[in-house]
Amino acid sequence: MTTRLTVPTDHPYDVVIGNGVHEELRGLIGYGRGVLRVAIIHAPAMREQAEQLRKPLVADSLDVHLIEVPDSEQAKTADVLSFCWKVLGELGFTRSDVIVGLGGGATTDLAGFVAASWLRGVRFVNVPTTVLGMVDAAVGGKTGINTPEGKNLVGAFHEPAGVLCDLDVLGSLPAAELRSGLAEIVKCGFIADPTILELIEAAPEAVSDATSPIVAELITKGIAVKARAVAGDLRETAGGAEIGREALNYGHTFGHAVERFEGYRIRHGEAISIGMVYVAEIAHRSGLIDDELLARHRSILTTLGLPTTYRPGIWEALSATMRVDKKTRGDQLRFVVLDGLASPVILAGPDESLIFDAYRAISE
């Protein structure tokens, strides 16, 4: 069965989810609307899949080029970005041409920023190949690269023309990558859709199979949560009583600090898992959530084989990184926390002793 979700922003686009849906790419790139060239940006492991995407497009008389970039976060650098610009320039890429990002979240983040920055914005389509890429990076129009100072500090909001989630590719997904993606789905459960948590708690064994119907349902639910958040606050500018898109950053302030400290050798979902437990500790110590909801964070993440603790003795380094997080305003730290299940809020400027105590509570 194929599911089509529309992200209803100012420039609506479809997210197509199902098995064997690669034939949908032709429509998403806008074939017949002046497209002459297509550049497929992919990591080395996706070379075969890139060729599979390329062949039918070439049969449609399109000029299709493959641009191979490094794996994972190593792709999200200024040097790799510059390399992609060079290739596009040599190809004579115009504003009517299309970029396709094929791979995990790092690849689609990079491909989106290449598209956003080339000629001040060209059309692009994301074809995520991991659970994490499908439910997080591919949808929402956030594109960017990392710098030595932090993750995703340079980028642009640039919405895709469409997103293609072919569930067939998940059959070869390593177990650790599946768990990493599930962390982002769990996040969606805590901030917006508790039925996600109930599905996982009812059938944890089935969730460990990337090809199971439950995983397909969880992916669809996670994408739906993100689509709703993005539609209401594309550029993350909601204010007042509305948290808007910032809710999607639940666990990310601390999680990004962990990723940077580990040199991005830890998977994104693993870091976000730790980050969610950390902010749950902050919310609990602030009187916003009860013992049961705090314990539920640890329980469900542990059931999935995700980490819920982190190394002690490095608070100063983590704190310094959090202070250049995108959600920080001036010198004031801001955390997305819960004041109840599916009720995210911003906690601005919490007491330093409180956030340090939360760190100690998750330290091994």
PDB file of C-alpha atoms in Angstrom, residues 41-317:
ATOM      1  CA  ILE A  41      23.900  13.384  -4.650  1.00  0.00           C
ATOM      2  CA  HIS A  42      24.657  10.153  -2.804  1.00  0.00           C
ATOM      3  CA  ALA A  43      27.061   8.492  -0.385  1.00  0.00           C
ATOM      4  CA  PRO A  44      29.363   5.663  -1.576  1.00  0.00           C
ATOM      5  CA  ALA A  45      27.103   2.943  -0.151  1.00  0.00           C
ATOM      6  CA  MET A  46      24.216   4.249  -2.255  1.00  0.00           C
ATOM      7  CA  ARG A  47      26.042   3.954  -5.607  1.00  0.00           C
ATOM      8  CA  GLU A  48      23.943   1.002  -6.807  1.00  0.00           C
ATOM      9  CA  GLN A  49      20.669   2.629  -5.747  1.00  0.00           C
ATOM     10  CA  ALA A  50      21.727   5.846  -7.491  1.00  0.00           C
ATOM     11  CA  GLU A  51      22.258   3.912 -10.710  1.00  0.00           C
ATOM     12  CA  GLN A  52      18.810   2.360 -10.325  1.00  0.00           C
ATOM     13  CA  LEU A  53      17.284   5.832 -10.050  1.00  0.00           C
ATOM     14  CA  ARG A  54      19.364   7.103 -12.936  1.00  0.00           C
ATOM     15  CA  LYS A  55      18.421   4.532 -15.599  1.00  0.00           C
ATOM     16  CA  PRO A  56      14.707   5.327 -16.023  1.00  0.00           C
ATOM     17  CA  LEU A  57      15.424   9.060 -16.005  1.00  0.00           C
ATOM     18  CA  VAL A  58      18.009   8.628 -18.752  1.00  0.00           C
ATOM     19  CA  ALA A  59      15.413   6.622 -20.669  1.00  0.00           C
ATOM     20  CA  ASP A  60      13.257   9.755 -20.469  1.00  0.00           C
ATOM     21  CA  SER A  61      16.076  11.636 -22.242  1.00  0.00           C
ATOM     22  CA  LEU A  62      17.216  13.467 -19.113  1.00  0.00           C
ATOM     23  CA  ASP A  63      20.906  14.210 -18.562  1.00  0.00           C
ATOM     24  CA  VAL A  64      21.537  12.531 -15.181  1.00  0.00           C
ATOM     25  CA  HIS A  65      24.784  12.845 -13.226  1.00  0.00           C
ATOM     26  CA  LEU A  66      25.810  11.120 -10.005  1.00  0.00           C
ATOM     27  CA  ILE A  67      27.705  13.162  -7.400  1.00  0.00           C
ATOM     28  CA  GLU A  68      29.293  10.954  -4.758  1.00  0.00           C
ATOM     29  CA  VAL A  69      29.968  12.507  -1.347  1.00  0.00           C
ATOM     30  CA  PRO A  70      31.421  11.105   1.904  1.00  0.00           C
ATOM     31  CA  ASP A  71      29.437   9.021   4.364  1.00  0.00           C
ATOM     32  CA  SER A  72      27.368  10.447   7.211  1.00  0.00           C
ATOM     33  CA  GLU A  73      28.306  13.742   8.861  1.00  0.00           C
ATOM     34  CA  GLN A  74      31.586  13.847   6.943  1.00  0.00           C
ATOM     35  CA  ALA A  75      29.507  15.008   3.980  1.00  0.00           C
ATOM     36  CA  LYS A  76      28.237  18.071   5.795  1.00  0.00           C
ATOM     37  CA  THR A  77      31.292  20.321   5.402  1.00  0.00           C
ATOM     38  CA  ALA A  78      32.096  23.487   3.480  1.00  0.00           C
ATOM     39  CA  ASP A  79      34.650  21.563   1.396  1.00  0.00           C
ATOM     40  CA  VAL A  80      32.089  19.007   0.235  1.00  0.00           C
ATOM     41  CA  LEU A  81      29.570  21.769  -0.434  1.00  0.00           C
ATOM     42  CA  SER A  82      32.137  23.580  -2.574  1.00  0.00           C
ATOM     43  CA  PHE A  83      32.889  20.358  -4.459  1.00  0.00           C
ATOM     44  CA  CYS A  84      29.190  19.978  -5.321  1.00  0.00           C
ATOM     45  CA  TRP A  85      29.026  23.585  -6.537  1.00  0.00           C
ATOM     46  CA  LYS A  86      32.038  22.921  -8.760  1.00  0.00           C
ATOM     47  CA  VAL A  87      30.383  19.900 -10.355  1.00  0.00           C
ATOM     48  CA  LEU A  88      27.132  21.790 -10.956  1.00  0.00           C
ATOM     49  CA  GLY A  89      29.053  24.633 -12.547  1.00  0.00           C
ATOM     50  CA  GLU A  90      30.894  22.263 -14.858  1.00  0.00           C
ATOM     51  CA  LEU A  91      27.599  20.647 -15.845  1.00  0.00           C
ATOM     52  CA  GLY A  92      26.000  23.990 -16.632  1.00  0.00           C
ATOM     53  CA  PHE A  93      23.230  23.393 -14.103  1.00  0.00           C
ATOM     54  CA  THR A  94      20.394  25.915 -14.540  1.00  0.00           C
ATOM     55  CA  ARG A  95      17.475  27.026 -12.415  1.00  0.00           C
ATOM     56  CA  SER A  96      15.114  24.636 -14.217  1.00  0.00           C
ATOM     57  CA  ASP A  97      17.241  21.586 -13.352  1.00  0.00           C
ATOM     58  CA  VAL A  98      16.780  19.320 -10.320  1.00  0.00           C
ATOM     59  CA  ILE A  99      18.874  17.915  -7.487  1.00  0.00           C
ATOM     60  CA  VAL A 100      18.027  14.585  -5.829  1.00  0.00           C
ATOM     61  CA  GLY A 101      19.358  13.730  -2.373  1.00  0.00           C
ATOM     62  CA  LEU A 102      19.681   9.953  -1.978  1.00  0.00           C
ATOM     63  CA  GLY A 103      20.740   8.503   1.368  1.00  0.00           C
ATOM     64  CA  GLY A 104      20.518   9.140   5.074  1.00  0.00           C
ATOM     65  CA  GLY A 105      19.814  12.388   6.856  1.00  0.00           C
ATOM     66  CA  ALA A 106      23.306  13.816   6.411  1.00  0.00           C
ATOM     67  CA  THR A 107      23.155  13.339   2.646  1.00  0.00           C
ATOM     68  CA  THR A 108      19.710  14.909   2.304  1.00  0.00           C
ATOM     69  CA  ASP A 109      20.746  17.819   4.567  1.00  0.00           C
ATOM     70  CA  LEU A 110      23.701  18.476   2.274  1.00  0.00           C
ATOM     71  CA  ALA A 111      21.774  17.976  -0.969  1.00  0.00           C
ATOM     72  CA  GLY A 112      19.088  20.365   0.213  1.00  0.00           C
ATOM     73  CA  PHE A 113      21.637  23.049   1.026  1.00  0.00           C
ATOM     74  CA  VAL A 114      23.335  22.555  -2.342  1.00  0.00           C
ATOM     75  CA  ALA A 115      19.933  23.128  -3.936  1.00  0.00           C
ATOM     76  CA  ALA A 116      19.161  26.120  -1.721  1.00  0.00           C
ATOM     77  CA  SER A 117      22.456  27.843  -2.467  1.00  0.00           C
ATOM     78  CA  TRP A 118      22.891  27.053  -6.186  1.00  0.00           C
ATOM     79  CA  LEU A 119      21.522  29.962  -8.260  1.00  0.00           C
ATOM     80  CA  ARG A 120      19.762  31.084  -5.055  1.00  0.00           C
ATOM     81  CA  GLY A 121      17.540  28.052  -5.095  1.00  0.00           C
ATOM     82  CA  VAL A 122      16.762  25.159  -7.448  1.00  0.00           C
ATOM     83  CA  ARG A 123      14.226  22.352  -7.214  1.00  0.00           C
ATOM     84  CA  PHE A 124      15.185  19.261  -5.222  1.00  0.00           C
ATOM     85  CA  VAL A 125      13.681  15.941  -4.198  1.00  0.00           C
ATOM     86  CA  ASN A 126      14.710  13.831  -1.224  1.00  0.00           C
ATOM     87  CA  VAL A 127      14.918  10.038  -1.422  1.00  0.00           C
ATOM     88  CA  PRO A 128      15.809   8.998   2.153  1.00  0.00           C
ATOM     89  CA  THR A 129      17.101   5.464   2.645  1.00  0.00           C
ATOM     90  CA  THR A 130      17.061   5.198   6.446  1.00  0.00           C
ATOM     91  CA  VAL A 131      14.289   5.414   9.033  1.00  0.00           C
ATOM     92  CA  LEU A 132      16.001   8.479  10.490  1.00  0.00           C
ATOM     93  CA  GLY A 133      16.146  10.160   7.108  1.00  0.00           C
ATOM     94  CA  MET A 134      12.494   9.427   6.398  1.00  0.00           C
ATOM     95  CA  VAL A 135      11.020  10.714   9.643  1.00  0.00           C
ATOM     96  CA  ASP A 136      13.423  13.561  10.326  1.00  0.00           C
ATOM     97  CA  ALA A 137      15.843  15.098   7.841  1.00  0.00           C
ATOM     98  CA  ALA A 138      14.018  14.593   4.539  1.00  0.00           C
ATOM     99  CA  VAL A 139      10.830  16.467   5.510  1.00  0.00           C
ATOM    100  CA  GLY A 140      10.604  20.086   6.559  1.00  0.00           C
ATOM    101  CA  GLY A 141      12.988  22.056   4.381  1.00  0.00           C
ATOM    102  CA  LYS A 142      15.793  22.433   6.920  1.00  0.00           C
ATOM    103  CA  THR A 143      19.067  22.127   5.027  1.00  0.00           C
ATOM    104  CA  GLY A 144      22.624  22.732   6.118  1.00  0.00           C
ATOM    105  CA  ILE A 145      26.136  21.728   7.025  1.00  0.00           C
ATOM    106  CA  ASN A 146      28.203  21.561  10.194  1.00  0.00           C
ATOM    107  CA  THR A 147      31.099  23.757  11.282  1.00  0.00           C
ATOM    108  CA  PRO A 148      33.856  23.089  13.825  1.00  0.00           C
ATOM    109  CA  GLU A 149      31.784  25.118  16.299  1.00  0.00           C
ATOM    110  CA  GLY A 150      28.638  23.011  16.084  1.00  0.00           C
ATOM    111  CA  LYS A 151      26.070  21.035  14.129  1.00  0.00           C
ATOM    112  CA  ASN A 152      23.808  22.580  11.478  1.00  0.00           C
ATOM    113  CA  LEU A 153      24.937  26.127  12.236  1.00  0.00           C
ATOM    114  CA  VAL A 154      25.076  27.039   8.527  1.00  0.00           C
ATOM    115  CA  GLY A 155      22.080  26.352   6.336  1.00  0.00           C
ATOM    116  CA  ALA A 156      18.836  27.557   4.831  1.00  0.00           C
ATOM    117  CA  PHE A 157      15.135  26.804   4.821  1.00  0.00           C
ATOM    118  CA  HIS A 158      14.453  25.358   1.375  1.00  0.00           C
ATOM    119  CA  GLU A 159      11.498  23.048   0.897  1.00  0.00           C
ATOM    120  CA  PRO A 160      11.785  19.973  -1.301  1.00  0.00           C
ATOM    121  CA  ALA A 161       9.522  19.453  -4.288  1.00  0.00           C
ATOM    122  CA  GLY A 162       8.729  16.041  -2.876  1.00  0.00           C
ATOM    123  CA  VAL A 163       9.987  13.211  -0.678  1.00  0.00           C
ATOM    124  CA  LEU A 164      10.094   9.568  -1.708  1.00  0.00           C
ATOM    125  CA  CYS A 165      10.233   6.960   1.074  1.00  0.00           C
ATOM    126  CA  ASP A 166      10.628   3.509  -0.484  1.00  0.00           C
ATOM    127  CA  LEU A 167      10.298   1.073   2.401  1.00  0.00           C
ATOM    128  CA  ASP A 168      11.970  -1.696   0.372  1.00  0.00           C
ATOM    129  CA  VAL A 169      15.381  -0.185   1.125  1.00  0.00           C
ATOM    130  CA  LEU A 170      14.921  -0.790   4.849  1.00  0.00           C
ATOM    131  CA  GLY A 171      15.351  -4.548   4.462  1.00  0.00           C
ATOM    132  CA  SER A 172      19.131  -4.151   4.437  1.00  0.00           C
ATOM    133  CA  LEU A 173      19.243  -1.471   7.133  1.00  0.00           C
ATOM    134  CA  PRO A 174      21.620  -2.388   9.993  1.00  0.00           C
ATOM    135  CA  ALA A 175      19.906  -2.875  13.359  1.00  0.00           C
ATOM    136  CA  ALA A 176      21.801   0.059  14.879  1.00  0.00           C
ATOM    137  CA  GLU A 177      20.535   2.369  12.119  1.00  0.00           C
ATOM    138  CA  LEU A 178      16.974   1.198  12.689  1.00  0.00           C
ATOM    139  CA  ARG A 179      17.280   1.960  16.401  1.00  0.00           C
ATOM    140  CA  SER A 180      18.692   5.382  15.605  1.00  0.00           C
ATOM    141  CA  GLY A 181      15.676   6.211  13.462  1.00  0.00           C
ATOM    142  CA  LEU A 182      13.267   4.881  16.051  1.00  0.00           C
ATOM    143  CA  ALA A 183      14.608   7.447  18.524  1.00  0.00           C
ATOM    144  CA  GLU A 184      13.221  10.255  16.371  1.00  0.00           C
ATOM    145  CA  ILE A 185       9.891   8.426  16.115  1.00  0.00           C
ATOM    146  CA  VAL A 186       9.783   8.055  19.909  1.00  0.00           C
ATOM    147  CA  LYS A 187      10.391  11.805  20.116  1.00  0.00           C
ATOM    148  CA  CYS A 188       7.276  12.357  18.005  1.00  0.00           C
ATOM    149  CA  GLY A 189       5.373  10.148  20.426  1.00  0.00           C
ATOM    150  CA  PHE A 190       6.397  12.161  23.461  1.00  0.00           C
ATOM    151  CA  ILE A 191       5.750  15.576  21.913  1.00  0.00           C
ATOM    152  CA  ALA A 192       2.613  14.957  19.868  1.00  0.00           C
ATOM    153  CA  ASP A 193       1.274  11.431  19.264  1.00  0.00           C
ATOM    154  CA  PRO A 194       1.268   9.028  22.252  1.00  0.00           C
ATOM    155  CA  THR A 195      -0.137   6.214  20.082  1.00  0.00           C
ATOM    156  CA  ILE A 196       3.428   5.870  18.793  1.00  0.00           C
ATOM    157  CA  LEU A 197       4.608   4.980  22.290  1.00  0.00           C
ATOM    158  CA  GLU A 198       1.710   2.576  22.780  1.00  0.00           C
ATOM    159  CA  LEU A 199       2.515   0.722  19.549  1.00  0.00           C
ATOM    160  CA  ILE A 200       6.139   0.268  20.559  1.00  0.00           C
ATOM    161  CA  GLU A 201       5.310  -0.801  24.106  1.00  0.00           C
ATOM    162  CA  ALA A 202       2.730  -3.322  22.848  1.00  0.00           C
ATOM    163  CA  ALA A 203       5.040  -5.030  20.336  1.00  0.00           C
ATOM    164  CA  PRO A 204       8.736  -4.264  20.949  1.00  0.00           C
ATOM    165  CA  GLU A 205       9.842  -7.429  19.127  1.00  0.00           C
ATOM    166  CA  ALA A 206       8.009  -6.460  15.929  1.00  0.00           C
ATOM    167  CA  VAL A 207       9.582  -3.008  16.032  1.00  0.00           C
ATOM    168  CA  SER A 208      13.025  -4.605  15.745  1.00  0.00           C
ATOM    169  CA  ASP A 209      12.149  -5.776  12.205  1.00  0.00           C
ATOM    170  CA  ALA A 210      12.568  -2.898   9.748  1.00  0.00           C
ATOM    171  CA  THR A 211      10.270  -4.609   7.250  1.00  0.00           C
ATOM    172  CA  SER A 212       7.367  -5.136   9.650  1.00  0.00           C
ATOM    173  CA  PRO A 213       3.994  -3.404   9.131  1.00  0.00           C
ATOM    174  CA  ILE A 214       4.377  -1.790  12.550  1.00  0.00           C
ATOM    175  CA  VAL A 215       7.588  -0.042  11.509  1.00  0.00           C
ATOM    176  CA  ALA A 216       5.842   1.200   8.357  1.00  0.00           C
ATOM    177  CA  GLU A 217       3.002   2.534  10.524  1.00  0.00           C
ATOM    178  CA  LEU A 218       5.439   4.190  12.923  1.00  0.00           C
ATOM    179  CA  ILE A 219       7.288   5.855  10.049  1.00  0.00           C
ATOM    180  CA  THR A 220       4.023   7.200   8.651  1.00  0.00           C
ATOM    181  CA  LYS A 221       2.935   8.507  12.057  1.00  0.00           C
ATOM    182  CA  GLY A 222       6.329  10.150  12.632  1.00  0.00           C
ATOM    183  CA  ILE A 223       6.221  11.875   9.253  1.00  0.00           C
ATOM    184  CA  ALA A 224       2.651  13.053   9.957  1.00  0.00           C
ATOM    185  CA  VAL A 225       3.789  14.676  13.222  1.00  0.00           C
ATOM    186  CA  LYS A 226       6.590  16.493  11.465  1.00  0.00           C
ATOM    187  CA  ALA A 227       4.358  17.562   8.574  1.00  0.00           C
ATOM    188  CA  ARG A 228       1.890  19.173  10.998  1.00  0.00           C
ATOM    189  CA  ALA A 229       4.632  20.989  12.899  1.00  0.00           C
ATOM    190  CA  VAL A 230       6.302  22.251   9.744  1.00  0.00           C
ATOM    191  CA  ALA A 231       3.044  23.397   8.160  1.00  0.00           C
ATOM    192  CA  GLY A 232       2.293  25.651  11.096  1.00  0.00           C
ATOM    193  CA  ASP A 233       5.774  27.110  11.571  1.00  0.00           C
ATOM    194  CA  LEU A 234       8.114  26.483   8.645  1.00  0.00           C
ATOM    195  CA  ARG A 235      10.893  28.837   9.750  1.00  0.00           C
ATOM    196  CA  GLU A 236      10.687  28.080  13.460  1.00  0.00           C
ATOM    197  CA  THR A 237       9.496  31.574  14.378  1.00  0.00           C
ATOM    198  CA  ALA A 238       6.442  30.822  16.535  1.00  0.00           C
ATOM    199  CA  GLY A 239       6.293  32.895  19.682  1.00  0.00           C
ATOM    200  CA  GLY A 240       4.194  33.569  22.726  1.00  0.00           C
ATOM    201  CA  ALA A 241       2.243  30.585  23.952  1.00  0.00           C
ATOM    202  CA  GLU A 242       2.875  28.650  20.736  1.00  0.00           C
ATOM    203  CA  ILE A 243       5.984  26.479  20.615  1.00  0.00           C
ATOM    204  CA  GLY A 244       5.565  25.633  16.930  1.00  0.00           C
ATOM    205  CA  ARG A 245       8.260  23.768  15.049  1.00  0.00           C
ATOM    206  CA  GLU A 246      10.728  24.062  17.910  1.00  0.00           C
ATOM    207  CA  ALA A 247       8.909  21.135  19.532  1.00  0.00           C
ATOM    208  CA  LEU A 248      10.715  18.893  17.044  1.00  0.00           C
ATOM    209  CA  ASN A 249      13.975  19.806  18.785  1.00  0.00           C
ATOM    210  CA  TYR A 250      12.994  17.791  21.860  1.00  0.00           C
ATOM    211  CA  GLY A 251      16.224  16.227  23.143  1.00  0.00           C
ATOM    212  CA  HIS A 252      18.321  17.932  20.489  1.00  0.00           C
ATOM    213  CA  THR A 253      20.103  20.681  22.433  1.00  0.00           C
ATOM    214  CA  PHE A 254      21.912  18.201  24.664  1.00  0.00           C
ATOM    215  CA  GLY A 255      21.952  15.548  21.932  1.00  0.00           C
ATOM    216  CA  HIS A 256      23.778  17.798  19.468  1.00  0.00           C
ATOM    217  CA  ALA A 257      26.338  18.635  22.150  1.00  0.00           C
ATOM    218  CA  VAL A 258      26.942  14.911  22.663  1.00  0.00           C
ATOM    219  CA  GLU A 259      27.339  14.383  18.914  1.00  0.00           C
ATOM    220  CA  ARG A 260      29.920  17.124  18.637  1.00  0.00           C
ATOM    221  CA  PHE A 261      31.869  15.944  21.699  1.00  0.00           C
ATOM    222  CA  GLU A 262      31.988  12.438  20.200  1.00  0.00           C
ATOM    223  CA  GLY A 263      33.197  13.790  16.864  1.00  0.00           C
ATOM    224  CA  TYR A 264      29.971  12.541  15.246  1.00  0.00           C
ATOM    225  CA  ARG A 265      31.042   8.946  15.824  1.00  0.00           C
ATOM    226  CA  ILE A 266      27.826   8.393  17.777  1.00  0.00           C
ATOM    227  CA  ARG A 267      24.634   7.956  15.759  1.00  0.00           C
ATOM    228  CA  HIS A 268      22.229  10.874  15.745  1.00  0.00           C
ATOM    229  CA  GLY A 269      19.362   8.868  17.230  1.00  0.00           C
ATOM    230  CA  GLU A 270      21.580   7.539  20.014  1.00  0.00           C
ATOM    231  CA  ALA A 271      22.521  11.089  20.967  1.00  0.00           C
ATOM    232  CA  ILE A 272      18.891  12.248  20.806  1.00  0.00           C
ATOM    233  CA  SER A 273      17.871   9.327  23.015  1.00  0.00           C
ATOM    234  CA  ILE A 274      20.294  10.557  25.676  1.00  0.00           C
ATOM    235  CA  GLY A 275      19.089  14.100  25.096  1.00  0.00           C
ATOM    236  CA  MET A 276      15.455  13.171  25.656  1.00  0.00           C
ATOM    237  CA  VAL A 277      16.221  11.580  29.012  1.00  0.00           C
ATOM    238  CA  TYR A 278      18.271  14.648  29.924  1.00  0.00           C
ATOM    239  CA  VAL A 279      15.434  17.109  29.237  1.00  0.00           C
ATOM    240  CA  ALA A 280      12.984  14.763  30.963  1.00  0.00           C
ATOM    241  CA  GLU A 281      15.199  15.083  34.049  1.00  0.00           C
ATOM    242  CA  ILE A 282      15.100  18.875  33.682  1.00  0.00           C
ATOM    243  CA  ALA A 283      11.296  18.851  33.383  1.00  0.00           C
ATOM    244  CA  HIS A 284      10.949  16.515  36.365  1.00  0.00           C
ATOM    245  CA  ARG A 285      13.209  18.677  38.518  1.00  0.00           C
ATOM    246  CA  SER A 286      11.224  21.733  37.433  1.00  0.00           C
ATOM    247  CA  GLY A 287       7.959  20.145  38.571  1.00  0.00           C
ATOM    248  CA  LEU A 288       6.580  19.832  35.043  1.00  0.00           C
ATOM    249  CA  ILE A 289       6.355  16.044  34.690  1.00  0.00           C
ATOM    250  CA  ASP A 290       5.790  13.272  37.207  1.00  0.00           C
ATOM    251  CA  ASP A 291       7.860  10.226  38.123  1.00  0.00           C
ATOM    252  CA  GLU A 292       5.880   8.000  35.770  1.00  0.00           C
ATOM    253  CA  LEU A 293       6.530  10.069  32.640  1.00  0.00           C
ATOM    254  CA  LEU A 294      10.220  10.401  33.523  1.00  0.00           C
ATOM    255  CA  ALA A 295      10.488   6.641  33.971  1.00  0.00           C
ATOM    256  CA  ARG A 296       8.614   6.039  30.714  1.00  0.00           C
ATOM    257  CA  HIS A 297      11.403   7.804  28.806  1.00  0.00           C
ATOM    258  CA  ARG A 298      13.999   5.420  30.153  1.00  0.00           C
ATOM    259  CA  SER A 299      11.782   2.371  29.803  1.00  0.00           C
ATOM    260  CA  ILE A 300      10.790   2.738  26.162  1.00  0.00           C
ATOM    261  CA  LEU A 301      14.238   3.839  24.973  1.00  0.00           C
ATOM    262  CA  THR A 302      15.931   1.003  26.853  1.00  0.00           C
ATOM    263  CA  THR A 303      13.464  -1.463  25.340  1.00  0.00           C
ATOM    264  CA  LEU A 304      14.617  -0.328  21.900  1.00  0.00           C
ATOM    265  CA  GLY A 305      18.274  -0.779  22.836  1.00  0.00           C
ATOM    266  CA  LEU A 306      18.991   2.950  22.887  1.00  0.00           C
ATOM    267  CA  PRO A 307      21.286   4.659  25.424  1.00  0.00           C
ATOM    268  CA  THR A 308      19.787   6.624  28.306  1.00  0.00           C
ATOM    269  CA  THR A 309      22.984   7.619  30.134  1.00  0.00           C
ATOM    270  CA  TYR A 310      26.180   9.425  29.205  1.00  0.00           C
ATOM    271  CA  ARG A 311      29.718   9.800  30.426  1.00  0.00           C
ATOM    272  CA  PRO A 312      30.419  11.955  33.518  1.00  0.00           C
ATOM    273  CA  GLY A 313      33.007  14.675  33.993  1.00  0.00           C
ATOM    274  CA  ILE A 314      32.590  16.668  30.764  1.00  0.00           C
ATOM    275  CA  TRP A 315      29.883  19.148  31.745  1.00  0.00           C
ATOM    276  CA  GLU A 316      31.911  22.249  30.849  1.00  0.00           C
ATOM    277  CA  ALA A 317      32.459  21.078  27.271  1.00  0.00           C
TER     278      ALA A 317
END
